[in-house]
Short mmCIF file of C-alpha atoms and ligand atoms in Angstrom, two decimals:
data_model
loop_
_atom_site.label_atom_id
_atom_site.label_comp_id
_atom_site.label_asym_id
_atom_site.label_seq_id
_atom_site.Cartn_x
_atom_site.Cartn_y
_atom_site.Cartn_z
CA UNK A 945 5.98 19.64 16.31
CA UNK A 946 8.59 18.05 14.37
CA UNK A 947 7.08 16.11 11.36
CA UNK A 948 8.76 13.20 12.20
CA UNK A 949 7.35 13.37 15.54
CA UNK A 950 4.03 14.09 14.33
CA UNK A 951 4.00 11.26 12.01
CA UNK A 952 5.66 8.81 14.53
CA UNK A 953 2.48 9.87 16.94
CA UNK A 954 0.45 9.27 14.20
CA UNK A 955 1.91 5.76 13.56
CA UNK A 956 -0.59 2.30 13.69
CA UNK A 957 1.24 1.11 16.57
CA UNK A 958 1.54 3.33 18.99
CA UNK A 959 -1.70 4.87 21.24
CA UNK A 960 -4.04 4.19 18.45
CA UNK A 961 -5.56 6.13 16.01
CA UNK A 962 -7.95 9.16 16.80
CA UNK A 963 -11.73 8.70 15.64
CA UNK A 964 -13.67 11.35 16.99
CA UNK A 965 -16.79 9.50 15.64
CA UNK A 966 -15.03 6.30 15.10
CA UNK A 967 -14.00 3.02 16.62
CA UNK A 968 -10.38 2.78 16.09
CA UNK A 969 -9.71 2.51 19.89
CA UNK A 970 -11.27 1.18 22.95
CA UNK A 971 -11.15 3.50 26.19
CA UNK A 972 -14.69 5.32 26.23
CA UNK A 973 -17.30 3.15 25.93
CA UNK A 974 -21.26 4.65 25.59
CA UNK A 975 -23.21 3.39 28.59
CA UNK A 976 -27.02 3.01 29.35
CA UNK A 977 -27.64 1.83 25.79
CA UNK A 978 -30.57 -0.01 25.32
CA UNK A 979 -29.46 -2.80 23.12
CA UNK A 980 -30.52 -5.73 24.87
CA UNK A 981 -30.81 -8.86 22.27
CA UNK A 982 -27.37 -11.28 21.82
CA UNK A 983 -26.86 -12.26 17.83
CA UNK A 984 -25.81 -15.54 18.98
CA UNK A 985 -29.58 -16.15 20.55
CA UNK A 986 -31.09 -14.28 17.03
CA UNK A 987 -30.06 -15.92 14.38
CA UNK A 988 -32.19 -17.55 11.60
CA UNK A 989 -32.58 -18.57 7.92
CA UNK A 990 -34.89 -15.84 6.94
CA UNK A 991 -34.89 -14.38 3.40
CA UNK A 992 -35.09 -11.69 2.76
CA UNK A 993 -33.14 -10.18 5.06
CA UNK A 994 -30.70 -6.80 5.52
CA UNK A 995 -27.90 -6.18 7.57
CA UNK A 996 -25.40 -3.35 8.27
CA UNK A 997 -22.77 -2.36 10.58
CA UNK A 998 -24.12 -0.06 13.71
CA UNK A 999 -27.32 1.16 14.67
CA UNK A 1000 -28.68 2.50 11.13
CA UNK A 1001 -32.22 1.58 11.54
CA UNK A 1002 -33.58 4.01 9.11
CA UNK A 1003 -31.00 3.04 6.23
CA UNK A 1004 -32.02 -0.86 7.07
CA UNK A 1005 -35.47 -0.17 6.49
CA UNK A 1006 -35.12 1.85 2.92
CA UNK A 1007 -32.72 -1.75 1.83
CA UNK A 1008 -35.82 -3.79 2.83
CA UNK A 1009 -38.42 -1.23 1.56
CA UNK A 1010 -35.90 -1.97 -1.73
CA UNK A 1011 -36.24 -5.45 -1.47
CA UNK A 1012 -39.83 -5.52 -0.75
CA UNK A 1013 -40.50 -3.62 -3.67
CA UNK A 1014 -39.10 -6.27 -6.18
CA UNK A 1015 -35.64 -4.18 -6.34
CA UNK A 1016 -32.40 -6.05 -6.48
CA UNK A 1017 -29.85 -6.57 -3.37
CA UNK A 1018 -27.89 -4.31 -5.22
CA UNK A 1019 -30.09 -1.43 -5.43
CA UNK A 1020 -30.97 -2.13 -1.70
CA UNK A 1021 -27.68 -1.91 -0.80
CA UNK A 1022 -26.39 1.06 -2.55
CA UNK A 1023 -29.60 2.99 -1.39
CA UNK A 1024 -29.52 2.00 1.83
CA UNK A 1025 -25.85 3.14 2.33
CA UNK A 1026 -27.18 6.52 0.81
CA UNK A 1027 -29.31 7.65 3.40
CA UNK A 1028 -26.54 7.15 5.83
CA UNK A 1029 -23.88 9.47 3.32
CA UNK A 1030 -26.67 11.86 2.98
CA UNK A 1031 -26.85 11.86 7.33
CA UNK A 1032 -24.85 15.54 8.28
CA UNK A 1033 -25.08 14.13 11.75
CA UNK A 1034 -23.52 10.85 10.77
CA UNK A 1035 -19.43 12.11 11.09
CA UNK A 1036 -17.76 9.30 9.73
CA UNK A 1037 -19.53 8.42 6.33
CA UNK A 1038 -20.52 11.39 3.42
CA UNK A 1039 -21.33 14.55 4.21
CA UNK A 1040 -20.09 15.68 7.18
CA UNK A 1041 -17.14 12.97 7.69
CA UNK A 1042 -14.55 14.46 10.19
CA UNK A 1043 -11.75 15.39 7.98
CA UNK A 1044 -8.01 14.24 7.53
CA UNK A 1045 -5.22 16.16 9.66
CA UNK A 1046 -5.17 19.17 6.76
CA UNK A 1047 -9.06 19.40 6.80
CA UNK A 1048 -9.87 17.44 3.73
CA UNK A 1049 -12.85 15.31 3.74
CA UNK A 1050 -11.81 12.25 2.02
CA UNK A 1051 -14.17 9.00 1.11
CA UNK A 1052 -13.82 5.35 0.25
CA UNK A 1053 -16.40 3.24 -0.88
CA UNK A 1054 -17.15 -0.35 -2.53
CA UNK A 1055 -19.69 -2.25 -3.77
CA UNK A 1056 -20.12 -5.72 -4.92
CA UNK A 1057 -22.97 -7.94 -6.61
CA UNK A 1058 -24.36 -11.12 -6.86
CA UNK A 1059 -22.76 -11.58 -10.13
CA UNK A 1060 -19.26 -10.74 -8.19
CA UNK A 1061 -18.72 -7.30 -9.98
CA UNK A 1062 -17.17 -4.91 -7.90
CA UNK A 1063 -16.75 -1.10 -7.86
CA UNK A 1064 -14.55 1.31 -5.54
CA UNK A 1065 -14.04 4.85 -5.14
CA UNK A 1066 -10.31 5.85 -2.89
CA UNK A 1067 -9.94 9.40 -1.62
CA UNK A 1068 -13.03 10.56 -3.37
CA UNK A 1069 -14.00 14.31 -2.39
CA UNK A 1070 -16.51 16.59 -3.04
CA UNK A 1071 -18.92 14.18 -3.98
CA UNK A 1072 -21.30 12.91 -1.00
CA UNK A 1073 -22.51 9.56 -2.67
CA UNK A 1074 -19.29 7.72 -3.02
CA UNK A 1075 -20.90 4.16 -2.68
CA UNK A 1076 -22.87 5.32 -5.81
CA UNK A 1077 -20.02 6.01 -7.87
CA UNK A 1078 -18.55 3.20 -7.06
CA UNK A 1079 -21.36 2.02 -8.43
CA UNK A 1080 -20.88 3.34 -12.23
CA UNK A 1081 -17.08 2.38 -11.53
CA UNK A 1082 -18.79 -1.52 -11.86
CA UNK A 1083 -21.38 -0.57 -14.34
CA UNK A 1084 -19.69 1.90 -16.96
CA UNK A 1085 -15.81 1.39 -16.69
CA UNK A 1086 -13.40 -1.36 -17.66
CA UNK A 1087 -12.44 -1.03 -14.08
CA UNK A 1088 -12.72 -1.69 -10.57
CA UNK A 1089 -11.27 1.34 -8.56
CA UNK A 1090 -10.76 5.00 -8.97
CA UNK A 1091 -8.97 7.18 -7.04
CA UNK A 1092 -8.46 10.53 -6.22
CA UNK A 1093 -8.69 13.33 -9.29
CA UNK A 1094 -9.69 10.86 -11.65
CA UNK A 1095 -12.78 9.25 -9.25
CA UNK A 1096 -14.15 12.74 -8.35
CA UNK A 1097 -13.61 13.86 -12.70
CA UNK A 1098 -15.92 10.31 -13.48
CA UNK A 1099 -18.48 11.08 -10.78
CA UNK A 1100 -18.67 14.63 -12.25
CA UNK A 1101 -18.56 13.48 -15.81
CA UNK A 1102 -21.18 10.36 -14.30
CA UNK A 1103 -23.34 13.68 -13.51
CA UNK A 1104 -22.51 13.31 -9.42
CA UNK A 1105 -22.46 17.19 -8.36
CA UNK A 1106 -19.90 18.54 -6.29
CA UNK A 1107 -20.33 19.82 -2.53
CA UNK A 1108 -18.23 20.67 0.12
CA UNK A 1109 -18.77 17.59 2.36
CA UNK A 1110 -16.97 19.64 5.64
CA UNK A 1111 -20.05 20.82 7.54
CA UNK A 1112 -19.47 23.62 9.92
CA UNK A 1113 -20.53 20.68 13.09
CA UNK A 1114 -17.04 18.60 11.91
CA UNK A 1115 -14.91 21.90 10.65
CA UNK A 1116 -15.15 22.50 14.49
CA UNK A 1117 -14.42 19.52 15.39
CA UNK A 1118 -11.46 19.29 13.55
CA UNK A 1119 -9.93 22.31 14.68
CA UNK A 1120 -10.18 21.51 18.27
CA UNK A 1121 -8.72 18.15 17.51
CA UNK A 1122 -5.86 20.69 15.81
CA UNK A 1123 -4.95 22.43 18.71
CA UNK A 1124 -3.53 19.73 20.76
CA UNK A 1125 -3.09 17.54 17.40
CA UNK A 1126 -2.97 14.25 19.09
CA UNK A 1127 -4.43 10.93 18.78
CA UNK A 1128 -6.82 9.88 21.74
CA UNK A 1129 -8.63 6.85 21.31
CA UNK A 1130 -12.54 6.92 21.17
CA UNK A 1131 -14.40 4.34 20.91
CA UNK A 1132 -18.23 4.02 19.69
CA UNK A 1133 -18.98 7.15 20.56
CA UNK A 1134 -21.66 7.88 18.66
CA UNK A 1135 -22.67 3.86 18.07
CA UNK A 1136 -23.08 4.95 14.65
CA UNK A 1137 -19.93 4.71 12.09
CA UNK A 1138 -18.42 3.23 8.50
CA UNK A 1139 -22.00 1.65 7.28
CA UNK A 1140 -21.18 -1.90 5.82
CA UNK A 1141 -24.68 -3.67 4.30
CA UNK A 1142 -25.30 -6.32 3.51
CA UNK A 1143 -28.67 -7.79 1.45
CA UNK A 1144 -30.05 -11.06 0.70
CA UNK A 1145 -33.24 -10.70 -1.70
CA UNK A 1146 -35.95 -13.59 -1.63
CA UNK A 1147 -34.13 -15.55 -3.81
CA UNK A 1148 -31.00 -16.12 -2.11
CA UNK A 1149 -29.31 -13.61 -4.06
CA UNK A 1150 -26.42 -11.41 -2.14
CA UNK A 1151 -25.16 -7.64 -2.60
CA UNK A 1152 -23.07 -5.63 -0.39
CA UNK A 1153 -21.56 -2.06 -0.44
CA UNK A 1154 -19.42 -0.35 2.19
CA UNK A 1155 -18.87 3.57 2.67
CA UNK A 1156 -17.01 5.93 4.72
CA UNK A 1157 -15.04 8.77 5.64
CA UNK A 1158 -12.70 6.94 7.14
CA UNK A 1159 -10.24 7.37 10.39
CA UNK A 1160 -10.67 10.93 11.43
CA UNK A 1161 -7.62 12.85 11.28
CA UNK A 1162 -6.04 9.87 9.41
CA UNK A 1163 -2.97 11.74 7.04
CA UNK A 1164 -3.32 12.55 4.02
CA UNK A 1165 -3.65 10.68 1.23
CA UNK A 1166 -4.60 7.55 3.46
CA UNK A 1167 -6.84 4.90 2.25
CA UNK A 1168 -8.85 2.02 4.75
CA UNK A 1169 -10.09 -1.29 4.30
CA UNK A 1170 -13.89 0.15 3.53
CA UNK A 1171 -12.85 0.07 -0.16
CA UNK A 1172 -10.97 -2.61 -0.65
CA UNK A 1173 -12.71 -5.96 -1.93
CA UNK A 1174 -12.28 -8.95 0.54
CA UNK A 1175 -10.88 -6.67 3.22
CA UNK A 1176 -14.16 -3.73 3.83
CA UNK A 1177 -16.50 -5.87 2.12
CA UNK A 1178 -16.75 -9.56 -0.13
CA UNK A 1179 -19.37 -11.02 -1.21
CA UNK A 1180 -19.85 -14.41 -2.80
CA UNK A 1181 -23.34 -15.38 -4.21
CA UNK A 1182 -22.79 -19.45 -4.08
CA UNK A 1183 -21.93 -18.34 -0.06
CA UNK A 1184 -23.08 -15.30 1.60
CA UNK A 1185 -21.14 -11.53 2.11
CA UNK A 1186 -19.41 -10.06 5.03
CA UNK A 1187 -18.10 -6.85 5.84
CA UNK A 1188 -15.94 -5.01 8.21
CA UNK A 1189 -15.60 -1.75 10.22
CA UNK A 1190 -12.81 -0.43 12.95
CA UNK A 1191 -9.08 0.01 12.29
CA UNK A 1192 -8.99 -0.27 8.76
CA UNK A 1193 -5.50 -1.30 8.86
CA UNK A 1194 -6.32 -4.65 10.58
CA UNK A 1195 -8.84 -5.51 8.33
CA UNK A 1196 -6.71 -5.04 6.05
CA UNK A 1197 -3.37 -7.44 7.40
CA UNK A 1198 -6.35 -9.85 7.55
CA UNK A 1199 -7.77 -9.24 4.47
CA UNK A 1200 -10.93 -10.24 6.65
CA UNK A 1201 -13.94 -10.11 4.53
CA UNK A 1202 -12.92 -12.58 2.40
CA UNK A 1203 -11.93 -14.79 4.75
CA UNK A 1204 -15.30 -14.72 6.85
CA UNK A 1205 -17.21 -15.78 3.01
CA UNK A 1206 -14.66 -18.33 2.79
CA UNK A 1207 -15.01 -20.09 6.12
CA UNK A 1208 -18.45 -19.96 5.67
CA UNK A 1209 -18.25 -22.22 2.17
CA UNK A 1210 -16.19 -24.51 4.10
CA UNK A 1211 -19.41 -25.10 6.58
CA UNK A 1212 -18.62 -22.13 9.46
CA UNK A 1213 -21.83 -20.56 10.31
CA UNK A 1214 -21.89 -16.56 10.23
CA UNK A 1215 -21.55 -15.97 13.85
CA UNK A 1216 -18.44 -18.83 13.61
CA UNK A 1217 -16.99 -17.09 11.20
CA UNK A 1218 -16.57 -13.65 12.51
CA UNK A 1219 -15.56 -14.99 15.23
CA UNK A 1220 -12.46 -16.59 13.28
CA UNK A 1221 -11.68 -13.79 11.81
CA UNK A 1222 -11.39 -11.50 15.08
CA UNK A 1223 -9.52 -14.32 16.30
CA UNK A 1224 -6.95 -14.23 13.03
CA UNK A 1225 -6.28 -10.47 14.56
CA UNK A 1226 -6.05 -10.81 18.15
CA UNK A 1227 -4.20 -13.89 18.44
CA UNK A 1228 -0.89 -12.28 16.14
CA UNK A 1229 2.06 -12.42 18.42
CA UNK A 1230 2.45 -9.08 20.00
CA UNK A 1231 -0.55 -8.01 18.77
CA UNK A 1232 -1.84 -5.11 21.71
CA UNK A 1233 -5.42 -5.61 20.33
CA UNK A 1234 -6.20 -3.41 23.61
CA UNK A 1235 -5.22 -0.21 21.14
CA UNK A 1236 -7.92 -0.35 18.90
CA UNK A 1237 -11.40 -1.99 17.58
CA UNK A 1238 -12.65 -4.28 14.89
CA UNK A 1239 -15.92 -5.18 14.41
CA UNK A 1240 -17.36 -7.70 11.58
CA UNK A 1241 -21.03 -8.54 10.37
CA UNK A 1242 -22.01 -11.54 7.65
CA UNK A 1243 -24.65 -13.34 6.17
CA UNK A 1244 -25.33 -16.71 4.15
CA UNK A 1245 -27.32 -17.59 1.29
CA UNK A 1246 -30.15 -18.91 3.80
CA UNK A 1247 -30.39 -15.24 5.47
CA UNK A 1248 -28.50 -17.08 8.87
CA UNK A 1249 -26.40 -13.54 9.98
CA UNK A 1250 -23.46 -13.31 12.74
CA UNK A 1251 -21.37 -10.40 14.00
CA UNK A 1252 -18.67 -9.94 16.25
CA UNK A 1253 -16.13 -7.68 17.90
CA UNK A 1254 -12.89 -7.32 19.51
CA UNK A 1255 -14.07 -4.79 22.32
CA UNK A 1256 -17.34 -4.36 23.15
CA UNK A 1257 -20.68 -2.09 22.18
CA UNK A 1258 -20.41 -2.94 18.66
CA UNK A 1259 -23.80 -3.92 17.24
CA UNK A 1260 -25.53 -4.79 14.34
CA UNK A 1261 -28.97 -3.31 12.37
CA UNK A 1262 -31.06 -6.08 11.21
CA UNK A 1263 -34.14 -6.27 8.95
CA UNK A 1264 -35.55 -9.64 9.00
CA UNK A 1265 -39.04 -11.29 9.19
CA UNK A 1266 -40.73 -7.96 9.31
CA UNK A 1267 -38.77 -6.63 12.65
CA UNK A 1268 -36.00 -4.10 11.53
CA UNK A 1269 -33.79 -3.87 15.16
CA UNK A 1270 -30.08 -3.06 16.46
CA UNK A 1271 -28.24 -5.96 17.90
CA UNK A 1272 -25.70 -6.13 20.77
CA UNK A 1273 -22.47 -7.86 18.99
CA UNK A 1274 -20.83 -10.18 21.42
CA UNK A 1275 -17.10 -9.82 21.43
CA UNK A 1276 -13.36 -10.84 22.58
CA UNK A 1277 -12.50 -9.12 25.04
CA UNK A 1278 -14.92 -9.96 28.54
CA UNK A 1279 -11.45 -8.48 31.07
C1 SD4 B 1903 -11.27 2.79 8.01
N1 SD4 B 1903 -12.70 0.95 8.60
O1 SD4 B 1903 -11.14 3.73 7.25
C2 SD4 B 1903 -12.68 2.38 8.37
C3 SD4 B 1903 -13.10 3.22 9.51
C4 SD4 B 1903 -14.23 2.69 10.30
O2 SD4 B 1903 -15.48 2.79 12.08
O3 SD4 B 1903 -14.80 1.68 10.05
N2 SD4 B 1903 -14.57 3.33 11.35
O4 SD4 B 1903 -10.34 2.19 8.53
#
């Protein structure tokens, strides 16, 4: 194919971006899923209380285990978002992400604390724990983002070790994907994706961190929303954190994180918020919101939690008030 062809199919408008693991697009939906409880119904003012994008039940309960045992939101966050990087089966965050059209696996990552430090990692490879060195981006640079070269020569000099993060499960993957070498639009395939988490310790206090592999197949050199603060991931500790997952590049137009904290200081509950913000994306003139997925999850200071999604079978892992279960996101579009 013609590379102008190729990157023409390729473009943000067109069918939608491939995700073999991801959510980028809505046609396939997974049915028979036992995910029976509404957020809407669910919500309380708990504390403490974890949240994270998709059904990631067993990185929920190592935040809370965090939490529990007198360890900051921070550290719940960033270890909870490791067990999911550390996942092989998990292919679209850490080791084994599906790889970009020339086969390199490529991750983002932020973090954020209650203090409103941040940290970010672009185009990191090699290294499996990217939320973690976006960690000691935070804690031992003058900065707030690496990319690239330079982010995988701090993790290394940070002591990170390198790995290749292309198991043999996503190598094949990606070279069926190569034969044909064409978008098709998946959507929560494996109801497991980009983790976003969120924490709230017993004292009100509020970390987040965000991590992926991003859009399978996504060109080179491309970077999502998962990284970038107020878009992946925000977090304000007078308010309450939110943070994103789905077609990166919507977030992103919405900058959508941020806005979900920020309607939420001016009174918006969670749930009212995300809501707003799915609305700030769908209701763009023109916008064929049919083509692809967003989903969003945030909390308050109280521990109240909402999420919300364009399309549907998005959900939610909460650990609150000693029950640690997936929740069925409610979402735009019911045609
Ligand atoms: C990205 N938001 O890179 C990520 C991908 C994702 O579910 O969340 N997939 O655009």
């Amino acid at each position: 194919m013609k590379r102008r062809k190729f990157l023409k199919n390729a473009s943000l408008t067109g069918v939608g971006l491939a995700v073999g693991s991801a959510i980028t697009s809505c046609d396939n939906k997974v049915e028979g899923q036992k995910i029976p409880v509404k957020e809407n119904a669910e919500s309380k003012a708990v504390l403490p209380v974890v949240v994270a994008t998709w059904h990631v039940e067993e990185a929920t309960a190592k935040a809370m285990d965090v939490l529990q045992s007198g360890g900051s939101s921070l550290d719940s966050v960033e270890l909870g978002c490791k067990v999911e990087e550390a996942n092989e089966k998990g292919q679209s965050v850490g080791k084994g992400g599906l790889p970009d059209r020339e086969g390199n696996v490529t991750l983002d990552a932020c973090i954020m604390d209650q203090n409103g430090n941040c940290g970010a990692v672009v185009y990191l490879k090699d290294i499996k724990h990217a939320v973690s060195v976006a960690r000691k981006v935070m804690e031992d640079t003058p900065h707030v983002m690496l990319a690239g070269e330079g982010a995988k020569q701090f993790a290394l000099e940070s002591g990170f070790e390198a790995e290749d993060l292309l198991t043999e499960a996503s190598k094949e993957a990606w070279k069926k994907w190569k034969v044909e070498a064409k978008y098709k639009p998946i959507i929560n395939i494996e109801n497991h994706d980009t983790i976003g988490m969120l924490a709230v310790d017993k004292n009100g206090n509020v970390s987040g961190a965000c991590t992926t592999s991003g859009l399978a197949y996504k060109m080179n050199g491309r970077v999502g929303d998962s990284p970038i603060i107020g878009s992946g991931l925000f977090i304000d500790n007078e308010v309450g954190g939110a943070t994103a997952t789905g077609l990166g590049e919507e977030v992103v137009k919405t900058i959508g994180s941020f806005l979900i904290v920020e309607l939420m200081r001016q009174g918006r509950s969670p749930q009212e918020a995300c809501e707003e913000a799915i609305g700030r994306i769908v209701n763009k003139p023109g916008k064929d919101y049919k083509d692809f997925q967003v989903g969003y999850i945030a909390v308050n200071k109280k521990g109240e939690t909402g999420c919300y999604s364009i399309h549907q079978y998005f959900s939610m892992t909460k650990f609150q008030d000693g029950e640690n279960k997936q929740i069925q996101s409610d979402f735009y579009n019911k045609v």
